[in-house]
Short mmCIF file of N, CA and C in Angstrom, two decimals:
data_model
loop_
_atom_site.label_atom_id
_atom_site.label_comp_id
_atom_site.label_asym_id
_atom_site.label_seq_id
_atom_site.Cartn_x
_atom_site.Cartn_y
_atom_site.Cartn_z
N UNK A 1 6.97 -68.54 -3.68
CA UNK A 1 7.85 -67.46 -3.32
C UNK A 1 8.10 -67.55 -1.81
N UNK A 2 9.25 -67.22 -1.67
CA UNK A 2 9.53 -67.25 -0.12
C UNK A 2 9.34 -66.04 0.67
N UNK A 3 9.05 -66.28 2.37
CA UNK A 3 8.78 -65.23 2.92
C UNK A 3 9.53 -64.03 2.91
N UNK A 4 11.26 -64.53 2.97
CA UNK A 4 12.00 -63.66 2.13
C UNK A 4 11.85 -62.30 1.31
N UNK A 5 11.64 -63.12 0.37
CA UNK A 5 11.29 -62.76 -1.20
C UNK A 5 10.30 -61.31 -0.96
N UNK A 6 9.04 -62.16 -0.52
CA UNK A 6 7.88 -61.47 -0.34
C UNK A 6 8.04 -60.27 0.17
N UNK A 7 8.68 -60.14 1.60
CA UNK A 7 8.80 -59.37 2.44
C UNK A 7 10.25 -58.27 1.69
N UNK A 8 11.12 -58.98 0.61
CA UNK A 8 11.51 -57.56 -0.36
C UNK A 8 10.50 -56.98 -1.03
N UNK A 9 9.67 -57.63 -1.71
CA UNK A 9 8.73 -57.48 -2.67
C UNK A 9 8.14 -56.15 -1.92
N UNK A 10 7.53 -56.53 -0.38
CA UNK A 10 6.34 -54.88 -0.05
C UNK A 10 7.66 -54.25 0.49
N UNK A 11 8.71 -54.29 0.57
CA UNK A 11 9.48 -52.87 0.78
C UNK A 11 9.72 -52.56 -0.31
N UNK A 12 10.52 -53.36 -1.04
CA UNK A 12 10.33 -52.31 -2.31
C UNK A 12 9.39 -51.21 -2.89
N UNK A 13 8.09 -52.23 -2.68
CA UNK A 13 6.95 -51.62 -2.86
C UNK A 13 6.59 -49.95 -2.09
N UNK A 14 7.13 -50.61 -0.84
CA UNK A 14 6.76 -48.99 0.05
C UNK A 14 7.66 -48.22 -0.24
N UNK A 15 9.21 -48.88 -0.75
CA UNK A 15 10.17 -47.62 -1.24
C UNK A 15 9.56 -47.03 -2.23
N UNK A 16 8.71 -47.46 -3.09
CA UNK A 16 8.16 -47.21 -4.59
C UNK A 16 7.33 -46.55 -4.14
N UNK A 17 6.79 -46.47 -3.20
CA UNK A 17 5.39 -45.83 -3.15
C UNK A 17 6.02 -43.88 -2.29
N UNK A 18 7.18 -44.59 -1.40
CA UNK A 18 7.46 -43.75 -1.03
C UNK A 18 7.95 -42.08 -1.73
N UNK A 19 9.06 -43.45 -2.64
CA UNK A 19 9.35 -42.54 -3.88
C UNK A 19 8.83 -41.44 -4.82
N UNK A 20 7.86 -42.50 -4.88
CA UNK A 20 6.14 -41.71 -5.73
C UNK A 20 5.62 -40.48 -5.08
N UNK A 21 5.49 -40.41 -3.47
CA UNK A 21 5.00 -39.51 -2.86
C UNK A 21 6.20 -38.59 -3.01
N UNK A 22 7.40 -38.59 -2.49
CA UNK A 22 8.31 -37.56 -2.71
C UNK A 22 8.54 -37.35 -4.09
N UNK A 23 8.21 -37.72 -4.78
CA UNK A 23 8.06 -36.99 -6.02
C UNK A 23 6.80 -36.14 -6.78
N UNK A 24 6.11 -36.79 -6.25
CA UNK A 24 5.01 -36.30 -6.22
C UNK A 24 5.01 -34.47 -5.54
N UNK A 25 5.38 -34.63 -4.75
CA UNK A 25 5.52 -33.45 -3.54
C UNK A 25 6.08 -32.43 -3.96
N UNK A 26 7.39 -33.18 -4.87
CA UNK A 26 8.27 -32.22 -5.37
C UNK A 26 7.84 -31.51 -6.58
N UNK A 27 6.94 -32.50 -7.63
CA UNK A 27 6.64 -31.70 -9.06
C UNK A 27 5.69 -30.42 -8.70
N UNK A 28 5.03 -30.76 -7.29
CA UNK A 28 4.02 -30.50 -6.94
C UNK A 28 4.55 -29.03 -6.31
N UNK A 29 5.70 -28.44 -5.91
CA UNK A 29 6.44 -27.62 -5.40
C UNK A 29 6.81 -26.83 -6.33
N UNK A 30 7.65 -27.50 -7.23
CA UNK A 30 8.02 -27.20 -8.66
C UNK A 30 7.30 -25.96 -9.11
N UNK A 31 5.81 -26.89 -9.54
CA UNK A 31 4.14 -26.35 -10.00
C UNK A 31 3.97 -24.76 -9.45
N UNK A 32 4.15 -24.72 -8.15
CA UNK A 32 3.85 -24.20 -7.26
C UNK A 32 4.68 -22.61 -7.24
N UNK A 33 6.25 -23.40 -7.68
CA UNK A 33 7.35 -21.95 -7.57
C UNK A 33 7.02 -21.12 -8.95
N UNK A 34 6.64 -22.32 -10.06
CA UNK A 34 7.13 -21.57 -11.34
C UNK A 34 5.51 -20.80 -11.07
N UNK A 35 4.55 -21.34 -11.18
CA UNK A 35 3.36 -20.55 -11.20
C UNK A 35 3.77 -19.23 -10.40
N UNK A 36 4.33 -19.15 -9.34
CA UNK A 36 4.73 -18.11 -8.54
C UNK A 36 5.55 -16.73 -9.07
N UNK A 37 6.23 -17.87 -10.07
CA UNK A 37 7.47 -16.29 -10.86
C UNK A 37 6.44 -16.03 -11.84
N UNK A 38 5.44 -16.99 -12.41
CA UNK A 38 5.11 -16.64 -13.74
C UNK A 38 3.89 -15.35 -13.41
N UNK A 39 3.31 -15.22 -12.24
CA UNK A 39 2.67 -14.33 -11.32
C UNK A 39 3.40 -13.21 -11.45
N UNK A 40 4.42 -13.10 -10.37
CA UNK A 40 5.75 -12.13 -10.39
C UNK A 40 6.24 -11.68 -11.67
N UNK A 41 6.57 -12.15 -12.77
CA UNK A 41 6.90 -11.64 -13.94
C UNK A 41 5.79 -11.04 -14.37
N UNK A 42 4.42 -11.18 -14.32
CA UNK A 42 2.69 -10.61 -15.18
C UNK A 42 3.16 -9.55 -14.18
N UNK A 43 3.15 -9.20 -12.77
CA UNK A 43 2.87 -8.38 -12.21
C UNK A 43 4.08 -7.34 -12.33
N UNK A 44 5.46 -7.43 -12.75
CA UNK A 44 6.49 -6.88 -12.90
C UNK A 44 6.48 -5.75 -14.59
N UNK A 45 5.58 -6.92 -15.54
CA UNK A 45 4.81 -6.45 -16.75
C UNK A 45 3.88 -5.28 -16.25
N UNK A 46 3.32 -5.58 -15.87
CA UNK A 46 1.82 -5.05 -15.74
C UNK A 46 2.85 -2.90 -15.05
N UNK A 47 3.50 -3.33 -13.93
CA UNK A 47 3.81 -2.33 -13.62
C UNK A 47 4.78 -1.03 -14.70
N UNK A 48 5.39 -1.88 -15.20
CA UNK A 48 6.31 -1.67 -16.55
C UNK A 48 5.48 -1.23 -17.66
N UNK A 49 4.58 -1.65 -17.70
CA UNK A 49 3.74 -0.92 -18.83
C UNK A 49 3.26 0.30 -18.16
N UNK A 50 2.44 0.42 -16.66
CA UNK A 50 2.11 1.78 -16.29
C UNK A 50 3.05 2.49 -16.44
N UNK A 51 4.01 2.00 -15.82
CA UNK A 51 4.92 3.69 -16.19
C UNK A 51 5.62 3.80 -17.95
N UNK A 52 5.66 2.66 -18.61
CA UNK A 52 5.68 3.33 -19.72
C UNK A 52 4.54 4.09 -20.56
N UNK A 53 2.84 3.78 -19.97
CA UNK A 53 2.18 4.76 -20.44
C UNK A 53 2.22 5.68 -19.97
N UNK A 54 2.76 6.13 -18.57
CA UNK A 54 2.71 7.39 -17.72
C UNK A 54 3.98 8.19 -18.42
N UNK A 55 4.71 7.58 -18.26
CA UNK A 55 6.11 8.27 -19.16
C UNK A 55 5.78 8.58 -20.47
N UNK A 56 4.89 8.42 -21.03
CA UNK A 56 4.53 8.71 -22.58
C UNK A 56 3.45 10.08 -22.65
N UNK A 57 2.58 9.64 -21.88
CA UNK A 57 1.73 10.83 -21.48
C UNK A 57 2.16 12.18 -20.67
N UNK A 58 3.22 11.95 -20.39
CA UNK A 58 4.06 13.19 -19.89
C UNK A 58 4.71 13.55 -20.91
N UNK A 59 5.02 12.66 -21.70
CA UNK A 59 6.00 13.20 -23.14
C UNK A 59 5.06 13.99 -24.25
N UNK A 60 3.67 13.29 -24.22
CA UNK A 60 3.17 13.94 -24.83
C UNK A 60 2.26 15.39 -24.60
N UNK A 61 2.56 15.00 -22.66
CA UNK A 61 2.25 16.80 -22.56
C UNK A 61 2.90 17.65 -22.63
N UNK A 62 4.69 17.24 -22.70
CA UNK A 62 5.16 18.22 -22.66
C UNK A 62 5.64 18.91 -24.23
N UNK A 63 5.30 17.66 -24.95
CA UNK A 63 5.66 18.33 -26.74
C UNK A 63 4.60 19.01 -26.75
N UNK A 64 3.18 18.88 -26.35
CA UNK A 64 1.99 19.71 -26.54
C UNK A 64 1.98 21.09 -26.52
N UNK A 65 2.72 21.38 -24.84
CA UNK A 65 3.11 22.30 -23.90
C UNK A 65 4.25 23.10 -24.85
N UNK A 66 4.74 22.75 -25.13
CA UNK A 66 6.24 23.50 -26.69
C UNK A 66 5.07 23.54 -27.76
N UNK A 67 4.32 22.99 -28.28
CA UNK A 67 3.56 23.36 -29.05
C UNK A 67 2.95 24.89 -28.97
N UNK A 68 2.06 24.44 -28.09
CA UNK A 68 0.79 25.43 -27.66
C UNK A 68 1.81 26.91 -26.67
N UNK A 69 2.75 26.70 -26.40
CA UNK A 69 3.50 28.13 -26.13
C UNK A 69 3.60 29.30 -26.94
N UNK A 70 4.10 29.07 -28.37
CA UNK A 70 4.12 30.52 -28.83
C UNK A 70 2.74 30.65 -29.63
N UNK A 71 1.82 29.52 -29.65
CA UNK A 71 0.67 30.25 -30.00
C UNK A 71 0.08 31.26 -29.03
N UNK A 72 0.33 30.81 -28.21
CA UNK A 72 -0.01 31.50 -26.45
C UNK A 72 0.28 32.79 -26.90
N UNK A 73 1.31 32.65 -26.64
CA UNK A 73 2.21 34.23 -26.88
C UNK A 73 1.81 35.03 -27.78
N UNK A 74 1.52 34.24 -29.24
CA UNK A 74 1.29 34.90 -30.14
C UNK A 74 -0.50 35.40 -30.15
N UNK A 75 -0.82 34.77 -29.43
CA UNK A 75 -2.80 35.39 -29.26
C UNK A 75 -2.24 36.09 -28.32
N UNK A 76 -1.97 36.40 -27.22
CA UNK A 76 -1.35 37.17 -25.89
C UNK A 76 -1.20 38.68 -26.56
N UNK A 77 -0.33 38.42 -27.73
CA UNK A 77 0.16 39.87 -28.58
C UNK A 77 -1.01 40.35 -28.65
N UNK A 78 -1.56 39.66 -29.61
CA UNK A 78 -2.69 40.22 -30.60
C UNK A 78 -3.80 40.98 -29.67
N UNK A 79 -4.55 40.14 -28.64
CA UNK A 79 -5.19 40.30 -28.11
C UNK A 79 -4.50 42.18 -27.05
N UNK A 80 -3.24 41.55 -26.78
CA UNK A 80 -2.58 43.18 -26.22
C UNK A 80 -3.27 44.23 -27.50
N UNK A 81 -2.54 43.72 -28.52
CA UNK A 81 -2.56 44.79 -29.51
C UNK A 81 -4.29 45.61 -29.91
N UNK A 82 -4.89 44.54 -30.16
CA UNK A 82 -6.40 44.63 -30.42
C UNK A 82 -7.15 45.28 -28.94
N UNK A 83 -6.25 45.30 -27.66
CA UNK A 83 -6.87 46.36 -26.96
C UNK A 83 -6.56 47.43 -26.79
N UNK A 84 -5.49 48.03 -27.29
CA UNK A 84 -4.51 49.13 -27.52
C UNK A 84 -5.56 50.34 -28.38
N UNK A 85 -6.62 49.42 -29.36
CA UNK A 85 -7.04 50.15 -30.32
C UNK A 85 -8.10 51.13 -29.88
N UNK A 86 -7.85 52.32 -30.25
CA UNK A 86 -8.94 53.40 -29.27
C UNK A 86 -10.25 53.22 -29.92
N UNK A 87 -11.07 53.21 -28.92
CA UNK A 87 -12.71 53.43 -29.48
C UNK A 87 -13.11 53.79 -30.22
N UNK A 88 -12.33 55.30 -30.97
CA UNK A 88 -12.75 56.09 -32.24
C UNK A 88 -12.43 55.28 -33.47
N UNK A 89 -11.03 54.15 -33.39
CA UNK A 89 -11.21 53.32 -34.62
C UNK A 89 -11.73 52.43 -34.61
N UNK A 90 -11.94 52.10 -33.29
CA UNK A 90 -12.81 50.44 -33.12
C UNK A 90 -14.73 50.42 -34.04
N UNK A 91 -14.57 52.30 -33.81
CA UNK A 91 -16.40 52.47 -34.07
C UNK A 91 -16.46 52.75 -35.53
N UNK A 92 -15.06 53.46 -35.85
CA UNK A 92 -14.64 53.60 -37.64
C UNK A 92 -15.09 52.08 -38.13
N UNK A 93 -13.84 51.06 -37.57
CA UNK A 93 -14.03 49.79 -38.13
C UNK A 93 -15.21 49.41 -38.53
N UNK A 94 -16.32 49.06 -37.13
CA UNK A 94 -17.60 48.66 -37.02
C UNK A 94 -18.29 49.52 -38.17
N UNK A 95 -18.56 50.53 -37.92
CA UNK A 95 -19.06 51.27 -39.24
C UNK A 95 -18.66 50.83 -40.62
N UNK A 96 -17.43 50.68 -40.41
CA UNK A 96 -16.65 50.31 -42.39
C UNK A 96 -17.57 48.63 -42.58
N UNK A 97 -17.65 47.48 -41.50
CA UNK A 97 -18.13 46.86 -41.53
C UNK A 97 -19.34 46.32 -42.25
N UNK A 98 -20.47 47.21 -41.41
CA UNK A 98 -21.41 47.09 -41.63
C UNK A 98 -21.76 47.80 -42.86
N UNK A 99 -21.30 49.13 -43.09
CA UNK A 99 -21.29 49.24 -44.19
C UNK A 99 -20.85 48.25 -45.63
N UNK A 100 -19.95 47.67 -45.37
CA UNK A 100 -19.81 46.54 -46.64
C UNK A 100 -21.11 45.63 -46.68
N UNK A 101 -21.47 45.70 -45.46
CA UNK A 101 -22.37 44.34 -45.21
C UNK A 101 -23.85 44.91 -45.44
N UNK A 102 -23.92 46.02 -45.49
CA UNK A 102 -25.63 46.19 -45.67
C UNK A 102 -25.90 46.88 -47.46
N UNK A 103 -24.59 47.51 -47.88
CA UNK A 103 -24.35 47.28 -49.34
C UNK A 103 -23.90 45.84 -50.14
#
């Protein structure tokens, strides 16, 4: 082989090698970005789910909250009403009571 020859032979070679490294560099960048979004997307998840459990747990306090209102109201009455009742029937009652209960 001629000196020529040869002396294409290691440039080629170093273009090849060169090549190799810039490619190298690049998959290696590549690697680097997608791992990066695939980060960014978990963490874009991750936030997206808190507020859809936070948004749910507000939904479910506030159907609770419509729930538990006119029971409110409606013990609120009772309890008005049941203090309204004068002593003389409250002690009738108790008496009618115990009377069932000790016959």
């Amino acid at each position: 082989m001629s000196v020529d020859a040869i002396q294409q032979v290691i440039e080629a070679e170093k273009k090849a090698e060169t090549l190799l490294q810039e490619t190298t560099a690049l998959i290696e960048e590549k690697e680097k970005r997608s791992q990066e979004a695939i980060e960014a997307f978990h963490d874009t998840l991750r936030v997206q789910e808190k507020q859809a459990q936070q948004e749910l747990l507000e939904q479910q306090a506030a159907e609770l909250a419509q729930l538990k209102a006119p029971l409110i109201e409606k013990t609120a009455g009772e309890i008005a009403t049941l203090q309204q009742v004068s002593p003389e029937i409250r002690r009738k009652a108790i008496n009618l009571i115990l009377e069932a209960v000790v016959n």
